[in-house]
PDB file of C-alpha atoms in Angstrom:
ATOM      1  CA  MET A   1     -10.701  17.485  11.061  1.00 76.00           C
ATOM      2  CA  THR A   2     -10.196  13.741  11.493  1.00 88.00           C
ATOM      3  CA  ALA A   3      -8.438  12.450  14.590  1.00 94.00           C
ATOM      4  CA  PRO A   4      -4.744  11.492  14.385  1.00 95.00           C
ATOM      5  CA  VAL A   5      -4.035   7.770  14.114  1.00 96.00           C
ATOM      6  CA  PHE A   6      -1.557   5.734  16.127  1.00 97.00           C
ATOM      7  CA  LEU A   7      -0.660   2.089  15.567  1.00 96.00           C
ATOM      8  CA  VAL A   8      -0.794  -0.173  18.602  1.00 95.00           C
ATOM      9  CA  ASP A   9      -0.455  -3.863  19.323  1.00 92.00           C
ATOM     10  CA  PRO A  10      -3.746  -5.678  18.583  1.00 91.00           C
ATOM     11  CA  ALA A  11      -3.920  -7.048  22.137  1.00 89.00           C
ATOM     12  CA  ALA A  12      -3.721  -3.519  23.551  1.00 88.00           C
ATOM     13  CA  LEU A  13      -7.015  -2.573  21.900  1.00 90.00           C
ATOM     14  CA  ASP A  14      -8.866  -5.028  24.152  1.00 88.00           C
ATOM     15  CA  ALA A  15      -8.074  -2.880  27.213  1.00 89.00           C
ATOM     16  CA  ASP A  16      -9.854   0.229  28.439  1.00 92.00           C
ATOM     17  CA  PRO A  17      -8.151   2.544  28.960  1.00 95.00           C
ATOM     18  CA  VAL A  18      -5.447   1.850  26.368  1.00 95.00           C
ATOM     19  CA  VAL A  19      -1.938   2.996  27.279  1.00 95.00           C
ATOM     20  CA  VAL A  20       0.106   3.832  24.182  1.00 95.00           C
ATOM     21  CA  THR A  21       3.799   3.201  24.881  1.00 94.00           C
ATOM     22  CA  GLY A  22       7.057   2.745  22.992  1.00 93.00           C
ATOM     23  CA  ALA A  23       7.789   4.649  19.803  1.00 93.00           C
ATOM     24  CA  GLU A  24       4.118   5.462  19.214  1.00 94.00           C
ATOM     25  CA  GLY A  25       3.733   6.763  22.766  1.00 94.00           C
ATOM     26  CA  ARG A  26       6.796   8.987  22.435  1.00 94.00           C
ATOM     27  CA  HIS A  27       5.619  10.253  19.074  1.00 94.00           C
ATOM     28  CA  ALA A  28       2.173  11.099  20.421  1.00 94.00           C
ATOM     29  CA  ALA A  29       3.435  12.749  23.603  1.00 93.00           C
ATOM     30  CA  THR A  30       6.558  14.594  22.445  1.00 92.00           C
ATOM     31  CA  VAL A  31       6.283  15.036  18.666  1.00 92.00           C
ATOM     32  CA  ARG A  32       2.549  15.484  18.172  1.00 91.00           C
ATOM     33  CA  ARG A  33       2.145  17.002  21.652  1.00 93.00           C
ATOM     34  CA  ILE A  34      -1.204  15.301  22.119  1.00 94.00           C
ATOM     35  CA  GLY A  35      -3.031  16.775  25.116  1.00 94.00           C
ATOM     36  CA  VAL A  36      -5.634  15.601  27.601  1.00 96.00           C
ATOM     37  CA  GLY A  37      -9.131  15.819  26.142  1.00 96.00           C
ATOM     38  CA  GLU A  38      -8.033  15.383  22.519  1.00 96.00           C
ATOM     39  CA  ALA A  39      -9.592  12.745  20.281  1.00 97.00           C
ATOM     40  CA  VAL A  40      -7.309  10.072  18.818  1.00 97.00           C
ATOM     41  CA  ASP A  41      -7.856   6.878  16.851  1.00 97.00           C
ATOM     42  CA  LEU A  42      -5.900   3.771  17.779  1.00 97.00           C
ATOM     43  CA  VAL A  43      -5.630   1.083  15.107  1.00 97.00           C
ATOM     44  CA  ASP A  44      -4.055  -2.350  14.876  1.00 96.00           C
ATOM     45  CA  GLY A  45      -3.166  -2.167  11.167  1.00 96.00           C
ATOM     46  CA  ALA A  46      -5.627  -4.950  10.332  1.00 96.00           C
ATOM     47  CA  GLY A  47      -8.946  -3.091  10.322  1.00 97.00           C
ATOM     48  CA  THR A  48      -9.730  -2.542  14.012  1.00 96.00           C
ATOM     49  CA  ARG A  49     -10.138   1.061  15.102  1.00 97.00           C
ATOM     50  CA  ALA A  50     -10.721   2.378  18.625  1.00 96.00           C
ATOM     51  CA  ARG A  51     -12.014   5.939  18.814  1.00 97.00           C
ATOM     52  CA  CYS A  52     -10.649   7.400  22.023  1.00 97.00           C
ATOM     53  CA  VAL A  53     -10.233  10.482  24.177  1.00 97.00           C
ATOM     54  CA  VAL A  54      -6.884  11.146  25.854  1.00 97.00           C
ATOM     55  CA  THR A  55      -7.133  11.102  29.642  1.00 97.00           C
ATOM     56  CA  ALA A  56      -3.443  11.356  30.628  1.00 96.00           C
ATOM     57  CA  VAL A  57      -0.099  12.144  28.991  1.00 96.00           C
ATOM     58  CA  GLY A  58       3.312  11.090  30.309  1.00 93.00           C
ATOM     59  CA  ARG A  59       6.814  11.640  29.062  1.00 90.00           C
ATOM     60  CA  ASP A  60       6.507   8.838  26.519  1.00 92.00           C
ATOM     61  CA  THR A  61       3.017   7.452  27.134  1.00 95.00           C
ATOM     62  CA  VAL A  62      -0.521   8.474  26.309  1.00 96.00           C
ATOM     63  CA  THR A  63      -3.517   6.997  28.126  1.00 96.00           C
ATOM     64  CA  CYS A  64      -6.722   6.798  26.106  1.00 97.00           C
ATOM     65  CA  ALA A  65     -10.311   6.069  27.148  1.00 97.00           C
ATOM     66  CA  VAL A  66     -12.127   4.069  24.483  1.00 96.00           C
ATOM     67  CA  ARG A  67     -15.390   5.594  23.258  1.00 96.00           C
ATOM     68  CA  GLU A  68     -16.059   3.183  20.379  1.00 95.00           C
ATOM     69  CA  ARG A  69     -14.494   0.110  18.788  1.00 94.00           C
ATOM     70  CA  VAL A  70     -15.190  -0.762  15.162  1.00 95.00           C
ATOM     71  CA  HIS A  71     -13.826  -3.287  12.687  1.00 95.00           C
ATOM     72  CA  GLU A  72     -13.665  -1.809   9.211  1.00 95.00           C
ATOM     73  CA  ALA A  73     -14.163  -4.269   6.360  1.00 94.00           C
ATOM     74  CA  GLU A  74     -11.425  -4.619   3.781  1.00 94.00           C
ATOM     75  CA  PRO A  75     -12.272  -2.617   0.626  1.00 95.00           C
ATOM     76  CA  ALA A  76     -13.529  -4.675  -2.292  1.00 96.00           C
ATOM     77  CA  PRO A  77     -12.219  -5.666  -4.677  1.00 98.00           C
ATOM     78  CA  ARG A  78      -8.772  -6.165  -3.193  1.00 98.00           C
ATOM     79  CA  ILE A  79      -6.067  -4.353  -5.173  1.00 98.00           C
ATOM     80  CA  THR A  80      -2.460  -5.525  -5.222  1.00 98.00           C
ATOM     81  CA  VAL A  81       0.269  -3.569  -7.006  1.00 98.00           C
ATOM     82  CA  VAL A  82       3.396  -5.348  -8.185  1.00 98.00           C
ATOM     83  CA  GLN A  83       6.029  -2.614  -8.237  1.00 98.00           C
ATOM     84  CA  ALA A  84       9.291  -2.971 -10.157  1.00 97.00           C
ATOM     85  CA  LEU A  85      12.182  -1.746  -8.003  1.00 95.00           C
ATOM     86  CA  PRO A  86      12.882   1.950  -8.690  1.00 93.00           C
ATOM     87  CA  LYS A  87      16.249   3.619  -8.246  1.00 88.00           C
ATOM     88  CA  GLY A  88      17.296   5.269  -4.984  1.00 84.00           C
ATOM     89  CA  ASP A  89      14.588   6.374  -2.607  1.00 89.00           C
ATOM     90  CA  ARG A  90      11.890   6.413  -5.289  1.00 93.00           C
ATOM     91  CA  GLY A  91      10.713   3.053  -4.017  1.00 94.00           C
ATOM     92  CA  GLU A  92       9.702   4.527  -0.670  1.00 96.00           C
ATOM     93  CA  LEU A  93       7.995   7.378  -2.557  1.00 96.00           C
ATOM     94  CA  ALA A  94       5.952   4.880  -4.574  1.00 97.00           C
ATOM     95  CA  VAL A  95       4.975   2.992  -1.403  1.00 98.00           C
ATOM     96  CA  GLU A  96       4.004   6.213   0.357  1.00 97.00           C
ATOM     97  CA  LEU A  97       1.835   7.477  -2.503  1.00 97.00           C
ATOM     98  CA  MET A  98       0.058   4.186  -3.104  1.00 98.00           C
ATOM     99  CA  THR A  99      -0.558   3.628   0.597  1.00 98.00           C
ATOM    100  CA  GLU A 100      -2.134   7.060   0.942  1.00 97.00           C
ATOM    101  CA  ALA A 101      -4.266   6.270  -2.124  1.00 96.00           C
ATOM    102  CA  GLY A 102      -5.557   3.032  -0.589  1.00 97.00           C
ATOM    103  CA  VAL A 103      -3.586   0.089  -2.017  1.00 98.00           C
ATOM    104  CA  ASP A 104      -4.164  -3.189  -0.142  1.00 98.00           C
ATOM    105  CA  ALA A 105      -0.889  -4.980  -0.868  1.00 98.00           C
ATOM    106  CA  LEU A 106       2.444  -4.194  -2.474  1.00 98.00           C
ATOM    107  CA  VAL A 107       4.825  -6.688  -4.033  1.00 98.00           C
ATOM    108  CA  PRO A 108       8.421  -5.602  -4.807  1.00 97.00           C
ATOM    109  CA  TRP A 109       9.468  -7.070  -8.150  1.00 97.00           C
ATOM    110  CA  GLN A 110      13.053  -7.613  -9.293  1.00 95.00           C
ATOM    111  CA  ALA A 111      12.429  -7.131 -13.022  1.00 94.00           C
ATOM    112  CA  GLU A 112      15.018  -7.962 -15.667  1.00 93.00           C
ATOM    113  CA  ARG A 113      15.688  -4.315 -16.498  1.00 91.00           C
ATOM    114  CA  CYS A 114      15.650  -2.904 -12.967  1.00 89.00           C
ATOM    115  CA  VAL A 115      18.728  -0.821 -12.221  1.00 85.00           C
ATOM    116  CA  ALA A 116      18.181  -1.312  -8.477  1.00 84.00           C
ATOM    117  CA  ARG A 117      19.149  -4.732  -7.132  1.00 87.00           C
ATOM    118  CA  TRP A 118      18.118  -6.100  -3.752  1.00 88.00           C
ATOM    119  CA  ARG A 119      20.757  -8.562  -2.590  1.00 85.00           C
ATOM    120  CA  GLY A 120      21.928  -9.745   0.817  1.00 82.00           C
ATOM    121  CA  ASP A 121      21.778  -7.174   3.602  1.00 82.00           C
ATOM    122  CA  ARG A 122      20.588  -4.528   1.165  1.00 83.00           C
ATOM    123  CA  ALA A 123      17.468  -6.559   0.415  1.00 88.00           C
ATOM    124  CA  ALA A 124      16.510  -6.747   4.089  1.00 91.00           C
ATOM    125  CA  LYS A 125      17.182  -3.038   4.647  1.00 93.00           C
ATOM    126  CA  SER A 126      15.269  -1.985   1.524  1.00 94.00           C
ATOM    127  CA  LEU A 127      12.282  -4.149   2.427  1.00 95.00           C
ATOM    128  CA  ALA A 128      12.288  -2.704   5.953  1.00 96.00           C
ATOM    129  CA  LYS A 129      12.248   0.816   4.470  1.00 96.00           C
ATOM    130  CA  TRP A 130       9.255  -0.044   2.266  1.00 97.00           C
ATOM    131  CA  ARG A 131       7.365  -1.480   5.237  1.00 97.00           C
ATOM    132  CA  SER A 132       8.220   1.521   7.399  1.00 97.00           C
ATOM    133  CA  ALA A 133       7.025   3.863   4.632  1.00 97.00           C
ATOM    134  CA  ALA A 134       3.744   1.930   4.417  1.00 98.00           C
ATOM    135  CA  ARG A 135       3.180   2.211   8.174  1.00 96.00           C
ATOM    136  CA  ALA A 136       3.888   5.947   8.239  1.00 96.00           C
ATOM    137  CA  ALA A 137       1.733   6.657   5.182  1.00 98.00           C
ATOM    138  CA  ALA A 138      -1.152   4.573   6.544  1.00 98.00           C
ATOM    139  CA  LYS A 139      -1.171   6.705   9.701  1.00 96.00           C
ATOM    140  CA  GLN A 140      -0.968   9.893   7.642  1.00 95.00           C
ATOM    141  CA  ALA A 141      -3.958   8.725   5.590  1.00 97.00           C
ATOM    142  CA  ARG A 142      -5.886   7.798   8.788  1.00 97.00           C
ATOM    143  CA  ARG A 143      -6.141   4.192   7.630  1.00 97.00           C
ATOM    144  CA  SER A 144      -7.012   1.350   9.985  1.00 97.00           C
ATOM    145  CA  ARG A 145      -5.222  -1.099   7.686  1.00 97.00           C
ATOM    146  CA  VAL A 146      -1.534  -1.030   6.818  1.00 98.00           C
ATOM    147  CA  PRO A 147      -0.882  -2.466   3.343  1.00 98.00           C
ATOM    148  CA  GLN A 148       0.950  -5.755   3.274  1.00 97.00           C
ATOM    149  CA  VAL A 149       4.427  -5.410   1.744  1.00 98.00           C
ATOM    150  CA  ALA A 150       5.539  -8.810   0.517  1.00 97.00           C
ATOM    151  CA  GLU A 151       8.996 -10.278   0.100  1.00 95.00           C
ATOM    152  CA  PRO A 152      10.578  -9.415  -3.274  1.00 95.00           C
ATOM    153  CA  VAL A 153       9.606 -11.727  -6.120  1.00 96.00           C
ATOM    154  CA  GLY A 154      10.707 -12.666  -9.607  1.00 95.00           C
ATOM    155  CA  ARG A 155       8.905 -13.191 -12.901  1.00 97.00           C
ATOM    156  CA  ALA A 156       7.424 -16.594 -12.039  1.00 97.00           C
ATOM    157  CA  GLU A 157       5.837 -15.360  -8.818  1.00 98.00           C
ATOM    158  CA  VAL A 158       4.341 -12.332 -10.580  1.00 98.00           C
ATOM    159  CA  ALA A 159       2.865 -14.591 -13.262  1.00 98.00           C
ATOM    160  CA  ALA A 160       1.320 -16.777 -10.549  1.00 98.00           C
ATOM    161  CA  LEU A 161      -0.268 -13.734  -8.890  1.00 98.00           C
ATOM    162  CA  LEU A 162      -1.734 -12.638 -12.216  1.00 98.00           C
ATOM    163  CA  ALA A 163      -3.067 -16.108 -12.983  1.00 98.00           C
ATOM    164  CA  ALA A 164      -4.922 -16.231  -9.648  1.00 98.00           C
ATOM    165  CA  ALA A 165      -6.417 -12.720  -9.932  1.00 98.00           C
ATOM    166  CA  SER A 166      -9.918 -11.794 -11.047  1.00 98.00           C
ATOM    167  CA  LEU A 167      -8.221  -9.217 -13.278  1.00 98.00           C
ATOM    168  CA  GLY A 168      -4.530  -8.883 -14.069  1.00 98.00           C
ATOM    169  CA  VAL A 169      -3.300  -5.664 -15.667  1.00 98.00           C
ATOM    170  CA  VAL A 170       0.144  -4.797 -17.003  1.00 97.00           C
ATOM    171  CA  LEU A 171       0.715  -1.073 -17.479  1.00 96.00           C
ATOM    172  CA  HIS A 172       2.301  -0.633 -20.883  1.00 94.00           C
ATOM    173  CA  GLU A 173       2.673   2.373 -23.161  1.00 89.00           C
ATOM    174  CA  GLU A 174       1.780   0.181 -26.146  1.00 87.00           C
ATOM    175  CA  GLY A 175      -1.411  -1.137 -24.579  1.00 87.00           C
ATOM    176  CA  ALA A 176      -4.364  -1.354 -26.964  1.00 85.00           C
ATOM    177  CA  VAL A 177      -6.889   0.006 -24.437  1.00 94.00           C
ATOM    178  CA  ARG A 178      -6.802   2.754 -21.854  1.00 96.00           C
ATOM    179  CA  LEU A 179      -7.089   1.638 -18.244  1.00 96.00           C
ATOM    180  CA  SER A 180     -10.034   4.011 -17.828  1.00 96.00           C
ATOM    181  CA  GLU A 181     -11.908   2.104 -20.560  1.00 96.00           C
ATOM    182  CA  LEU A 182     -10.764  -1.442 -19.823  1.00 96.00           C
ATOM    183  CA  PRO A 183     -13.749  -3.822 -19.492  1.00 94.00           C
ATOM    184  CA  LEU A 184     -13.928  -5.258 -15.959  1.00 96.00           C
ATOM    185  CA  PRO A 185     -14.739  -8.982 -15.657  1.00 95.00           C
ATOM    186  CA  ASP A 186     -17.783  -9.848 -13.542  1.00 96.00           C
ATOM    187  CA  ALA A 187     -15.479 -11.678 -11.121  1.00 96.00           C
ATOM    188  CA  VAL A 188     -14.020  -8.365  -9.978  1.00 96.00           C
ATOM    189  CA  ALA A 189     -17.308  -7.376  -8.337  1.00 94.00           C
ATOM    190  CA  ARG A 190     -17.943 -10.765  -6.722  1.00 95.00           C
ATOM    191  CA  PRO A 191     -16.901 -11.625  -3.152  1.00 95.00           C
ATOM    192  CA  GLY A 192     -13.165 -12.275  -3.133  1.00 96.00           C
ATOM    193  CA  GLY A 193     -12.583 -10.130  -6.222  1.00 97.00           C
ATOM    194  CA  HIS A 194      -8.896  -9.339  -6.650  1.00 98.00           C
ATOM    195  CA  VAL A 195      -7.154  -6.998  -9.083  1.00 98.00           C
ATOM    196  CA  VAL A 196      -3.401  -7.300  -9.638  1.00 98.00           C
ATOM    197  CA  LEU A 197      -1.648  -4.382 -11.325  1.00 98.00           C
ATOM    198  CA  VAL A 198       1.937  -4.652 -12.576  1.00 98.00           C
ATOM    199  CA  VAL A 199       4.122  -1.538 -12.849  1.00 97.00           C
ATOM    200  CA  GLY A 200       7.282  -2.075 -14.874  1.00 95.00           C
ATOM    201  CA  PRO A 201      10.792  -0.638 -14.442  1.00 94.00           C
ATOM    202  CA  GLU A 202      12.148   2.541 -16.019  1.00 90.00           C
ATOM    203  CA  GLY A 203      13.826   0.413 -18.687  1.00 89.00           C
ATOM    204  CA  GLY A 204      10.594  -1.283 -19.680  1.00 92.00           C
ATOM    205  CA  PHE A 205       9.483  -4.908 -19.702  1.00 95.00           C
ATOM    206  CA  GLY A 206      11.530  -7.716 -21.164  1.00 95.00           C
ATOM    207  CA  ASP A 207       9.963  -9.818 -23.916  1.00 95.00           C
ATOM    208  CA  ALA A 208      10.025 -12.931 -21.738  1.00 97.00           C
ATOM    209  CA  GLU A 209       8.272 -11.055 -18.919  1.00 98.00           C
ATOM    210  CA  LEU A 210       5.488  -9.821 -21.161  1.00 97.00           C
ATOM    211  CA  ALA A 211       5.024 -13.270 -22.647  1.00 97.00           C
ATOM    212  CA  ALA A 212       4.795 -14.877 -19.193  1.00 98.00           C
ATOM    213  CA  PHE A 213       2.317 -12.302 -17.931  1.00 98.00           C
ATOM    214  CA  GLU A 214       0.082 -12.561 -20.982  1.00 97.00           C
ATOM    215  CA  GLU A 215       0.169 -16.348 -20.758  1.00 98.00           C
ATOM    216  CA  ALA A 216      -1.040 -15.921 -17.157  1.00 98.00           C
ATOM    217  CA  GLY A 217      -4.068 -14.011 -18.456  1.00 97.00           C
ATOM    218  CA  ALA A 218      -2.975 -10.423 -17.896  1.00 97.00           C
ATOM    219  CA  VAL A 219      -4.016  -7.640 -20.258  1.00 97.00           C
ATOM    220  CA  ARG A 220      -1.905  -4.674 -21.304  1.00 96.00           C
ATOM    221  CA  ALA A 221      -3.406  -1.277 -20.563  1.00 96.00           C
ATOM    222  CA  LEU A 222      -2.370   2.289 -21.262  1.00 94.00           C
ATOM    223  CA  LEU A 223      -2.738   5.075 -18.712  1.00 93.00           C
ATOM    224  CA  GLY A 224      -2.716   8.031 -21.065  1.00 89.00           C
ATOM    225  CA  PRO A 225      -0.691   9.990 -23.629  1.00 89.00           C
ATOM    226  CA  THR A 226       2.190  10.783 -21.250  1.00 89.00           C
ATOM    227  CA  VAL A 227       4.855   8.439 -19.864  1.00 86.00           C
ATOM    228  CA  LEU A 228       5.072   8.375 -16.066  1.00 91.00           C
ATOM    229  CA  ARG A 229       7.986   7.288 -13.929  1.00 92.00           C
ATOM    230  CA  THR A 230       7.699   3.854 -12.377  1.00 93.00           C
ATOM    231  CA  SER A 231       7.475   5.512  -8.958  1.00 94.00           C
ATOM    232  CA  THR A 232       4.375   7.528  -9.896  1.00 95.00           C
ATOM    233  CA  ALA A 233       2.621   5.331 -12.458  1.00 96.00           C
ATOM    234  CA  GLY A 234       1.297   3.028  -9.741  1.00 96.00           C
ATOM    235  CA  VAL A 235      -0.591   5.693  -7.816  1.00 97.00           C
ATOM    236  CA  ALA A 236      -2.089   7.123 -11.014  1.00 97.00           C
ATOM    237  CA  ALA A 237      -3.298   3.693 -12.115  1.00 97.00           C
ATOM    238  CA  LEU A 238      -4.536   2.885  -8.621  1.00 97.00           C
ATOM    239  CA  ALA A 239      -6.700   6.006  -8.628  1.00 97.00           C
ATOM    240  CA  VAL A 240      -8.234   5.008 -11.972  1.00 97.00           C
ATOM    241  CA  LEU A 241      -8.918   1.462 -10.798  1.00 96.00           C
ATOM    242  CA  GLN A 242     -10.487   2.554  -7.522  1.00 95.00           C
ATOM    243  CA  ALA A 243     -12.870   4.869  -9.359  1.00 96.00           C
ATOM    244  CA  ARG A 244     -13.694   2.145 -11.903  1.00 95.00           C
ATOM    245  CA  CYS A 245     -14.310  -0.469  -9.194  1.00 95.00           C
ATOM    246  CA  GLY A 246     -16.460   1.796  -7.024  1.00 94.00           C
ATOM    247  CA  ARG A 247     -13.972   2.029  -4.160  1.00 95.00           C
ATOM    248  CA  TRP A 248     -13.723   5.802  -4.677  1.00 94.00           C
TER     249      TRP A 248
END
């Protein structure tokens, strides 16, 4: 069984031993009940992992002796998912699933037909929930990297992301080709390769959105014969892409 993962400040990983404090220390000591002699991994969320053995446990601290430090390269190609805002707590579900599946970055998108609207204080709270979900899911998945969760964007910003990508894909039930059969440009496999995947809202894409994305060079692709919710389509497509790109 793999060792549990705890997120720590990057500067803390330079020490030996490393003392895990704060919320992570309390979680390790009181929730997980980590004991002396157990193996744990400490990560900084940006690819650095310290493989450790616990040498002391306090009320809300865990002291860890470092056995090995490694820096894990970012998977290639990089995969970014632009996620239209789902209703209720389905957004956090989408973030959780895609983080566990290995997404590198997530971009909340306020699409024309989104029922959910991020405005004012709600926008800040919703974004904080997405980022918290990404952190928790990254630890659950034993990842050394926490996916970046960007500020919410509109149509123009999504089009710009697609235009700059090695491959831009818009999931659409009327796509002419299945995602599993979509030809991958050579640029995807080159250093710096970047795939951007757009998941639309429950109400579908607006005509102006599709036109802007296609003008930016994106292709429409179909997942399969069934229609998935916006909160689950992303993880299904991510799995297909990772297998196609050799990441899985």
